[in-house]
Coordinates of N, CA and C in Angstrom, one line a residue:
Chain U
M1 N -18.4 -1.6 8.5 CA -18.6 -0.3 7.7 C -19.6 -0.6 6.6
A2 N -20.5 0.4 6.4 CA -21.5 0.2 5.4 C -20.9 0.0 4.0
E3 N -21.5 -0.9 3.2 CA -20.9 -1.2 1.9 C -20.8 0.1 1.1
E4 N -21.7 1.1 1.3 CA -21.5 2.3 0.4 C -20.4 3.1 0.7
N5 N -19.7 2.9 1.9 CA -18.6 3.7 2.3 C -17.3 3.0 1.8
V6 N -17.4 2.0 1.0 CA -16.2 1.3 0.5 C -16.1 1.7 -1.0
I7 N -14.9 2.1 -1.4 CA -14.7 2.6 -2.8 C -13.7 1.6 -3.4
Y8 N -14.0 0.9 -4.4 CA -13.1 0.0 -5.1 C -12.3 0.8 -6.1
V9 N -11.0 0.8 -5.9 CA -10.1 1.6 -6.8 C -9.7 0.6 -8.0
G10 N -10.0 1.1 -9.2 CA -9.5 0.3 -10.3 C -8.6 1.1 -11.3
N11 N -9.0 1.1 -12.5 CA -8.1 1.8 -13.5 C -8.5 3.2 -14.0
K12 N -9.6 3.7 -13.3 CA -10.0 5.0 -13.7 C -9.0 6.1 -13.2
P13 N -9.1 7.3 -13.7 CA -8.2 8.4 -13.2 C -8.4 8.6 -11.7
V14 N -7.3 9.0 -11.0 CA -7.3 9.2 -9.6 C -8.4 10.2 -9.2
T15 N -8.6 11.2 -10.0 CA -9.6 12.2 -9.6 C -11.0 11.6 -9.5
N16 N -11.3 10.5 -10.3 CA -12.7 9.9 -10.1 C -12.9 9.4 -8.7
Y17 N -11.8 8.8 -8.1 CA -12.0 8.2 -6.8 C -11.9 9.3 -5.7
V18 N -11.1 10.3 -6.0 CA -11.1 11.5 -5.1 C -12.5 12.1 -4.9
L19 N -13.1 12.2 -6.0 CA -14.5 12.8 -6.0 C -15.4 11.9 -5.2
A20 N -15.3 10.6 -5.5 CA -16.1 9.6 -4.8 C -15.9 9.7 -3.3
V21 N -14.7 9.8 -2.8 CA -14.4 9.9 -1.4 C -15.0 11.2 -0.8
M22 N -14.8 12.3 -1.6 CA -15.4 13.6 -1.1 C -16.9 13.5 -1.0
T23 N -17.5 12.8 -1.9 CA -19.0 12.7 -1.9 C -19.4 11.9 -0.7
Q24 N -18.7 10.8 -0.4 CA -19.0 10.0 0.8 C -18.9 10.9 2.1
F25 N -17.8 11.6 2.2 CA -17.7 12.4 3.4 C -18.7 13.5 3.5
S26 N -19.0 14.1 2.3 CA -20.0 15.3 2.4 C -21.4 14.8 2.6
E27 N -21.6 13.5 2.4 CA -22.9 12.9 2.7 C -23.0 12.4 4.1
G28 N -21.9 12.7 4.9 CA -22.0 12.4 6.3 C -21.2 11.2 6.8
A29 N -20.5 10.5 5.9 CA -19.7 9.4 6.3 C -18.6 9.8 7.2
D30 N -18.3 9.1 8.3 CA -17.2 9.4 9.2 C -15.9 8.7 8.7
E31 N -16.1 7.6 8.0 CA -15.0 6.8 7.5 C -15.3 6.3 6.1
V32 N -14.3 6.3 5.3 CA -14.4 5.8 3.9 C -13.2 4.8 3.7
K33 N -13.5 3.7 3.1 CA -12.5 2.7 2.9 C -12.2 2.5 1.4
L34 N -10.9 2.7 1.1 CA -10.4 2.5 -0.3 C -9.9 1.1 -0.4
V35 N -10.4 0.3 -1.3 CA -10.0 -1.1 -1.5 C -9.4 -1.2 -2.9
A36 N -8.3 -1.9 -3.1 CA -7.7 -2.1 -4.4 C -6.9 -3.4 -4.4
R37 N -6.7 -3.9 -5.7 CA -6.0 -5.2 -5.9 C -4.9 -4.9 -6.9
G38 N -3.9 -5.7 -6.8 CA -2.8 -5.7 -7.9 C -2.3 -4.4 -8.1
R39 N -2.1 -4.0 -9.4 CA -1.5 -2.7 -9.8 C -2.3 -1.5 -9.3
A40 N -3.6 -1.7 -9.0 CA -4.3 -0.5 -8.6 C -4.0 -0.2 -7.2
I41 N -3.2 -1.0 -6.5 CA -2.8 -0.6 -5.1 C -2.1 0.7 -5.1
S42 N -1.2 0.9 -6.0 CA -0.5 2.2 -6.0 C -1.5 3.4 -6.2
R43 N -2.5 3.1 -7.0 CA -3.4 4.2 -7.3 C -4.3 4.5 -6.0
A44 N -4.6 3.5 -5.3 CA -5.3 3.7 -4.0 C -4.5 4.6 -3.1
V45 N -3.2 4.3 -3.0 CA -2.4 5.2 -2.1 C -2.3 6.6 -2.7
D46 N -2.3 6.7 -4.0 CA -2.3 8.1 -4.6 C -3.6 8.8 -4.2
V47 N -4.7 8.1 -4.3 CA -6.0 8.7 -3.9 C -6.0 9.2 -2.5
A48 N -5.5 8.3 -1.6 CA -5.5 8.7 -0.1 C -4.6 9.9 0.1
E49 N -3.4 9.9 -0.6 CA -2.5 11.0 -0.4 C -3.0 12.3 -1.0
F50 N -3.7 12.2 -2.2 CA -4.2 13.4 -2.8 C -5.2 14.0 -2.0
I51 N -6.1 13.2 -1.4 CA -7.1 13.7 -0.5 C -6.5 14.5 0.7
R52 N -5.5 13.9 1.3 CA -4.9 14.5 2.5 C -4.0 15.7 2.2
N53 N -3.4 15.7 1.0 CA -2.5 16.8 0.7 C -3.2 18.0 0.0
N54 N -4.3 17.7 -0.7 CA -4.9 18.7 -1.5 C -6.4 19.1 -1.2
V55 N -7.1 18.2 -0.6 CA -8.5 18.4 -0.5 C -9.0 18.4 0.9
M56 N -8.7 17.4 1.7 CA -9.2 17.4 3.1 C -8.1 17.1 4.0
P57 N -7.2 18.1 4.3 CA -6.1 17.8 5.2 C -6.4 17.3 6.5
E58 N -7.6 17.5 7.0 CA -8.0 17.0 8.3 C -8.3 15.5 8.3
V59 N -8.4 14.9 7.1 CA -8.7 13.4 7.1 C -7.4 12.6 7.5
E60 N -7.7 11.6 8.3 CA -6.5 10.8 8.8 C -6.6 9.4 8.2
V61 N -5.4 8.8 8.1 CA -5.4 7.4 7.7 C -5.6 6.6 9.0
K62 N -6.7 6.0 9.1 CA -7.1 5.3 10.4 C -6.4 3.9 10.4
D63 N -6.4 3.3 9.2 CA -5.9 1.9 9.2 C -5.5 1.5 7.8
I64 N -4.5 0.7 7.7 CA -4.1 0.1 6.4 C -3.9 -1.4 6.5
E65 N -4.6 -2.1 5.7 CA -4.5 -3.6 5.8 C -4.0 -4.1 4.4
I66 N -3.1 -5.0 4.4 CA -2.8 -5.7 3.1 C -3.2 -7.2 3.2
G67 N -3.4 -7.8 2.1 CA -3.8 -9.2 2.1 C -3.6 -9.8 0.8
T68 N -4.1 -11.0 0.6 CA -4.0 -11.7 -0.6 C -5.4 -12.4 -1.0
E69 N -5.8 -12.2 -2.2 CA -7.0 -12.8 -2.7 C -6.7 -13.9 -3.7
E70 N -7.5 -14.9 -3.7 CA -7.3 -15.9 -4.8 C -8.4 -15.6 -5.9
I71 N -7.9 -15.4 -7.1 CA -8.9 -15.1 -8.1 C -8.8 -16.1 -9.3
E72 N -9.9 -16.3 -10.0 CA -9.9 -17.3 -11.1 C -9.7 -16.5 -12.4
T73 N -8.8 -17.0 -13.2 CA -8.6 -16.3 -14.5 C -9.6 -16.9 -15.5
E74 N -9.7 -16.3 -16.7 CA -10.6 -16.7 -17.7 C -10.3 -18.2 -18.1
E75 N -9.1 -18.5 -18.0 CA -8.7 -19.9 -18.4 C -9.0 -20.9 -17.3
G76 N -9.5 -20.4 -16.2 CA -9.8 -21.3 -15.1 C -8.8 -21.6 -14.1
D77 N -7.6 -20.9 -14.3 CA -6.5 -21.0 -13.3 C -6.8 -20.1 -12.1
T78 N -6.3 -20.5 -10.9 CA -6.4 -19.7 -9.7 C -5.1 -19.0 -9.4
I79 N -5.1 -17.7 -9.3 CA -3.9 -16.9 -9.0 C -4.1 -16.1 -7.8
S80 N -3.0 -15.8 -7.1 CA -3.0 -15.0 -5.9 C -2.8 -13.5 -6.3
V81 N -3.5 -12.6 -5.8 CA -3.3 -11.2 -6.1 C -3.3 -10.4 -4.7
S82 N -2.4 -9.5 -4.6 CA -2.3 -8.7 -3.4 C -3.5 -7.7 -3.3
T83 N -3.8 -7.4 -2.1 CA -4.9 -6.4 -1.9 C -4.5 -5.4 -0.8
I84 N -5.1 -4.2 -0.9 CA -4.9 -3.2 0.2 C -6.3 -2.6 0.6
A85 N -6.4 -2.3 1.8 CA -7.7 -1.6 2.3 C -7.2 -0.4 3.1
I86 N -7.4 0.8 2.7 CA -7.0 2.0 3.4 C -8.2 2.7 4.0
T87 N -8.3 2.8 5.3 CA -9.5 3.4 5.9 C -9.1 4.9 6.2
L88 N -9.9 5.8 5.6 CA -9.7 7.2 5.9 C -10.8 7.6 6.8
A89 N -10.5 8.5 7.8 CA -11.5 8.9 8.8 C -11.4 10.4 9.0
K90 N -12.6 11.0 9.2 CA -12.6 12.4 9.6 C -12.3 12.4 11.1
P91 N -11.6 13.3 11.6 CA -11.3 13.4 13.1 C -12.7 13.6 13.8
S92 N -12.9 12.9 14.9 CA -14.2 13.0 15.6 C -14.2 14.4 16.2
E93 N -15.4 15.1 16.0 CA -15.5 16.5 16.4 C -15.6 16.6 17.9
Chain Z
M1 N 15.5 2.2 13.0 CA 15.9 0.9 12.3 C 17.2 1.2 11.5
A2 N 18.1 0.2 11.6 CA 19.3 0.3 10.9 C 19.1 0.4 9.4
E3 N 19.8 1.2 8.8 CA 19.7 1.4 7.3 C 19.7 0.1 6.6
E4 N 20.5 -0.8 7.1 CA 20.6 -2.0 6.3 C 19.4 -2.9 6.3
N5 N 18.5 -2.6 7.3 CA 17.3 -3.4 7.4 C 16.1 -2.7 6.5
V6 N 16.5 -1.7 5.7 CA 15.5 -1.1 4.9 C 15.8 -1.6 3.4
I7 N 14.7 -2.1 2.8 CA 14.9 -2.6 1.4 C 14.0 -1.7 0.5
Y8 N 14.7 -1.1 -0.5 CA 14.0 -0.2 -1.4 C 13.5 -1.1 -2.6
V9 N 12.2 -1.1 -2.7 CA 11.6 -1.9 -3.8 C 11.4 -1.1 -5.0
G10 N 12.0 -1.6 -6.1 CA 11.9 -0.8 -7.4 C 11.3 -1.7 -8.4
N11 N 12.0 -1.8 -9.6 CA 11.4 -2.5 -10.7 C 11.9 -3.9 -11.0
K12 N 12.7 -4.4 -10.0 CA 13.3 -5.8 -10.2 C 12.1 -6.8 -9.9
P13 N 12.4 -8.1 -10.3 CA 11.4 -9.1 -10.0 C 11.1 -9.2 -8.5
V14 N 9.9 -9.6 -8.1 CA 9.5 -9.7 -6.7 C 10.5 -10.6 -5.9
T15 N 10.9 -11.7 -6.6 CA 11.8 -12.7 -5.9 C 13.1 -12.0 -5.5
N16 N 13.6 -11.1 -6.2 CA 14.8 -10.4 -5.7 C 14.6 -9.8 -4.3
Y17 N 13.5 -9.2 -4.1 CA 13.3 -8.5 -2.8 C 12.9 -9.5 -1.8
V18 N 12.2 -10.6 -2.2 CA 11.9 -11.7 -1.2 C 13.2 -12.2 -0.7
L19 N 14.2 -12.5 -1.5 CA 15.5 -13.0 -1.1 C 16.2 -12.0 -0.2
A20 N 16.1 -10.7 -0.5 CA 16.7 -9.7 0.3 C 16.1 -9.7 1.7
V21 N 14.8 -9.8 1.8 CA 14.2 -9.9 3.1 C 14.6 -11.1 3.9
M22 N 14.6 -12.3 3.2 CA 15.0 -13.5 3.9 C 16.4 -13.4 4.4
T23 N 17.3 -12.8 3.6 CA 18.7 -12.6 4.0 C 18.8 -11.8 5.3
Q24 N 18.0 -10.7 5.3 CA 18.1 -9.8 6.5 C 17.6 -10.6 7.7
F25 N 16.5 -11.3 7.6 CA 16.0 -12.0 8.8 C 17.0 -13.1 9.2
S26 N 17.6 -13.8 8.2 CA 18.5 -14.9 8.5 C 19.8 -14.4 9.2
E27 N 20.1 -13.1 8.9 CA 21.3 -12.5 9.5 C 21.0 -11.9 10.8
G28 N 19.7 -12.1 11.3 CA 19.5 -11.7 12.7 C 18.6 -10.5 12.9
A29 N 18.1 -9.9 11.8 CA 17.2 -8.7 11.9 C 15.9 -9.2 12.5
D30 N 15.4 -8.4 13.4 CA 14.0 -8.6 14.0 C 13.0 -8.0 13.1
E31 N 13.4 -6.9 12.5 CA 12.4 -6.2 11.6 C 13.1 -5.8 10.3
V32 N 12.3 -5.8 9.3 CA 12.8 -5.4 7.9 C 11.7 -4.5 7.4
K33 N 12.2 -3.3 6.8 CA 11.2 -2.4 6.3 C 11.3 -2.3 4.8
L34 N 10.2 -2.5 4.1 CA 10.1 -2.4 2.7 C 9.6 -1.0 2.3
V35 N 10.4 -0.3 1.5 CA 10.0 1.1 1.1 C 9.9 1.1 -0.4
A36 N 8.8 1.8 -0.9 CA 8.6 1.9 -2.3 C 7.9 3.2 -2.6
R37 N 8.0 3.6 -3.9 CA 7.4 4.8 -4.4 C 6.6 4.5 -5.6
G38 N 5.6 5.3 -5.9 CA 4.9 5.3 -7.2 C 4.4 3.9 -7.5
R39 N 4.6 3.4 -8.7 CA 4.0 2.1 -9.2 C 4.7 1.0 -8.4
A40 N 5.8 1.2 -7.8 CA 6.5 0.0 -7.1 C 5.8 -0.3 -5.8
I41 N 4.8 0.6 -5.4 CA 4.1 0.3 -4.2 C 3.4 -1.0 -4.3
S42 N 2.8 -1.3 -5.4 CA 2.1 -2.6 -5.5 C 3.0 -3.7 -5.4
R43 N 4.2 -3.6 -5.9 CA 5.2 -4.6 -5.8 C 5.7 -4.8 -4.4
A44 N 5.8 -3.8 -3.6 CA 6.2 -3.9 -2.2 C 5.1 -4.7 -1.4
V45 N 3.9 -4.5 -1.8 CA 2.8 -5.3 -1.1 C 2.9 -6.7 -1.6
D46 N 3.2 -6.9 -2.8 CA 3.4 -8.3 -3.3 C 4.5 -9.0 -2.6
V47 N 5.6 -8.3 -2.3 CA 6.8 -8.9 -1.6 C 6.3 -9.3 -0.2
A48 N 5.7 -8.4 0.5 CA 5.3 -8.7 1.9 C 4.3 -9.9 1.9
E49 N 3.4 -9.9 1.0 CA 2.4 -11.0 1.0 C 3.0 -12.3 0.6
F50 N 4.0 -12.2 -0.4 CA 4.7 -13.5 -0.8 C 5.4 -14.1 0.4
I51 N 6.1 -13.2 1.1 CA 6.9 -13.7 2.3 C 5.9 -14.4 3.3
R52 N 4.8 -13.7 3.6 CA 3.9 -14.2 4.6 C 3.1 -15.5 4.1
N53 N 2.9 -15.6 2.9 CA 2.1 -16.7 2.4 C 2.9 -17.9 2.0
N54 N 4.2 -17.7 1.6 CA 5.0 -18.8 1.0 C 6.3 -19.1 1.7
V55 N 6.8 -18.1 2.4 CA 8.2 -18.3 2.9 C 8.3 -18.3 4.4
M56 N 7.8 -17.2 5.0 CA 7.9 -17.1 6.5 C 6.6 -16.7 7.1
P57 N 5.7 -17.7 7.2 CA 4.3 -17.4 7.7 C 4.3 -16.8 9.1
E58 N 5.4 -16.9 9.8 CA 5.4 -16.4 11.2 C 5.6 -14.8 11.2
V59 N 6.1 -14.3 10.0 CA 6.4 -12.9 10.0 C 5.1 -12.1 10.0
E60 N 5.1 -11.0 10.8 CA 3.8 -10.2 10.9 C 4.1 -8.8 10.2
V61 N 3.0 -8.2 9.7 CA 3.1 -6.8 9.3 C 2.9 -6.0 10.5
K62 N 4.0 -5.4 10.9 CA 4.0 -4.6 12.2 C 3.4 -3.2 12.0
D63 N 3.7 -2.6 10.8 CA 3.2 -1.3 10.5 C 3.2 -1.0 9.0
I64 N 2.3 -0.2 8.6 CA 2.3 0.3 7.2 C 2.1 1.8 7.3
E65 N 2.9 2.5 6.6 CA 2.8 4.0 6.5 C 2.8 4.4 5.0
I66 N 1.9 5.3 4.7 CA 1.9 5.9 3.4 C 2.2 7.4 3.5
G67 N 2.7 7.9 2.4 CA 3.1 9.3 2.5 C 3.3 9.9 1.1
T68 N 3.9 11.1 1.0 CA 4.1 11.7 -0.3 C 5.5 12.3 -0.3
E69 N 6.3 12.1 -1.3 CA 7.6 12.7 -1.5 C 7.6 13.7 -2.7
E70 N 8.3 14.8 -2.6 CA 8.5 15.7 -3.7 C 9.8 15.3 -4.4
I71 N 9.7 15.0 -5.7 CA 10.9 14.6 -6.4 C 11.1 15.5 -7.6
E72 N 12.3 15.8 -8.0 CA 12.6 16.7 -9.1 C 12.8 15.8 -10.4
T73 N 12.1 16.2 -11.4 CA 12.3 15.5 -12.7 C 13.5 16.0 -13.4
E74 N 13.9 15.3 -14.5 CA 15.1 15.7 -15.2 C 14.9 17.1 -15.8
E75 N 13.7 17.4 -16.1 CA 13.4 18.8 -16.7 C 13.4 19.8 -15.6
G76 N 13.6 19.4 -14.3 CA 13.7 20.4 -13.2 C 12.4 20.7 -12.6
D77 N 11.3 20.0 -13.0 CA 10.0 20.2 -12.3 C 10.0 19.4 -11.0
T78 N 9.1 19.8 -10.1 CA 8.9 19.1 -8.9 C 7.6 18.4 -8.9
I79 N 7.6 17.1 -8.7 CA 6.3 16.3 -8.7 C 6.2 15.6 -7.4
S80 N 4.9 15.4 -7.0 CA 4.6 14.6 -5.8 C 4.5 13.1 -6.2
V81 N 5.0 12.2 -5.4 CA 4.9 10.8 -5.6 C 4.6 10.1 -4.3
S82 N 3.6 9.2 -4.4 CA 3.2 8.5 -3.2 C 4.3 7.5 -2.7
T83 N 4.3 7.3 -1.4 CA 5.3 6.3 -0.9 C 4.6 5.3 0.1
I84 N 5.2 4.2 0.3 CA 4.7 3.3 1.3 C 5.9 2.7 2.1
A85 N 5.8 2.4 3.3 CA 6.8 1.8 4.1 C 6.1 0.7 4.9
I86 N 6.4 -0.6 4.6 CA 5.8 -1.7 5.3 C 6.9 -2.4 6.2
T87 N 6.6 -2.4 7.5 CA 7.5 -3.0 8.4 C 7.1 -4.4 8.7
L88 N 8.0 -5.3 8.4 CA 7.7 -6.8 8.7 C 8.5 -7.1 9.9
A89 N 7.9 -7.9 10.8 CA 8.6 -8.2 12.1 C 8.5 -9.7 12.4
K90 N 9.6 -10.3 12.9 CA 9.5 -11.6 13.4 C 8.8 -11.6 14.8
P91 N 7.9 -12.5 15.1 CA 7.3 -12.5 16.4 C 8.4 -12.6 17.5
S92 N 8.3 -11.8 18.6 CA 9.4 -11.9 19.6 C 9.3 -13.3 20.3
E93 N 10.4 -14.0 20.4 CA 10.4 -15.3 21.0 C 10.1 -15.3 22.4

């Protein structure tokens, strides 16, 4: 998937990411992937559900992957953090 | 899936739920489903990943479903909350 169709969900309001997804789809993307780590995982699910319930009911959840990333803290320690990748897809016409 | 193989992830420490999953599998369950809502979604992913990375590497993520539930607040309002259901499975011998 093209890098521009990946949206990294962080701490901004859900609506920021909803708009970003809508923009990707309106610019012709067939799939958009929401990627998040740690506590933002819940927000990524919120974004996907908000899109499907309120904005683009035709969009499907094509795939959900969970995993673990090792990240380095400012103190130089390495910690594991959970990740999620939710692939949203427009039904093929 | 039998109700007892469903573990509802809330605000307790991750290790509580890890132990609950281990108990289910050790008592013979082939599948265990982690269910969470709202902010606990991130913790449910943490539990699944902790199990796979540290405790039972043979366990697979068989399925992940996201959804929305309508819940009533104490003030009587109805709000939507995101949900996740992660099905962990032992590989069939």
